[in-house]
Amino acid sequence: MHHQAPDSDLVKSANPVTPKDDIGWRKFVRKIVSLIVVVSAVIITLYVWGIIERHPRTDDATARANVVGVAPRVSGQTLKLNVQDNQAVKEGDVLFEIDPEDYRLILKKAKAELATLDQQLAQADDTLHRLEPLLPHGFATAETVDKARTAVTTLQAQREGALATINLEELHLSYCKVIAPFSGRVINLNISAGAHVTAGVPVFSLLDTSKWYVIANFREAEIRHMASGSEAIVYLSSAPNQRFRGRVQGIGWAVKPEGETDLPFGAVPIVKRELNWVRVAQRFPVRIEVENPDPDLFRMGASAVAIIKGSPPK
């Protein structure tokens, strides 16, 4: 008596799956997955490279603001120092005062000299007015009248000089109060009241906080993708999650060539071409004006990241 095998046994016997076939199939799947990963990586790399190429970015950037040295226009001893280091001041605030006594005395002397000249001029005028009517009648000589006229002319010139001296000394006296030319912050203050200051020599500096910009150094191959007016985005290292808008104000046309000694000191910016002992492409400074700076975050010399986002407006 014969027993018929089940249908499932017939299928298994007709399509046997060996371990070797299973391993081969797995290898094929792994190759396909690996190929997909490699192709995806290449596509992503090319995509990112295209973005970076069209929108250059650099972390070699610093926040900047204009700095003016506060120098008195007259010399003397400081009587009052009305500010402290890092203090915020407003335009017109009196920063410090210089002892005005010397300039008051000089002004007083100039006014006294003017008064003396006025008296002498009045007498000379009277003499001339008395002599001129006498000349036609022969009671005075032409030489005497000419001398009287010369005396009047000389005294008038001296009076003009005395008036100019008075105006100058009044100006010097007004310079004894040194005022802030703009709103900003006092920096690098290292003196106290009583110190002697010299005309034209800065006592401290004033940081103009009304306008901030970023100096970003881009590789020479990247600057062709930007121009004045290009839109930019700026991040500060102290606030990486906060984005600031900006526009390219200008691209540097000169940096000091390596080894160059003929250029005067400070004539052009210096941008090093070495990074961790590796020579890199030359970089040029790009000035980006920040449109919405946060006065509580922006500080002179703060590290920043700059990204050029778009072409300049046409």
mmCIF file of N, CA and C in Angstrom, residues 138 183 219:
data_model
loop_
_atom_site.group_PDB
_atom_site.id
_atom_site.type_symbol
_atom_site.label_atom_id
_atom_site.label_comp_id
_atom_site.label_asym_id
_atom_site.label_seq_id
_atom_site.Cartn_x
_atom_site.Cartn_y
_atom_site.Cartn_z
ATOM 1 N N GLY A 138 47.162 175.310 5.903
ATOM 2 C CA GLY A 138 48.589 175.393 6.117
ATOM 3 C C GLY A 138 49.014 175.355 7.557
ATOM 4 N N SER A 183 27.323 109.286 20.868
ATOM 5 C CA SER A 183 26.953 108.335 21.914
ATOM 6 C C SER A 183 27.763 107.056 21.746
ATOM 7 N N ARG A 219 38.099 83.287 1.441
ATOM 8 C CA ARG A 219 39.123 82.864 0.497
ATOM 9 C C ARG A 219 38.955 83.597 -0.833
#
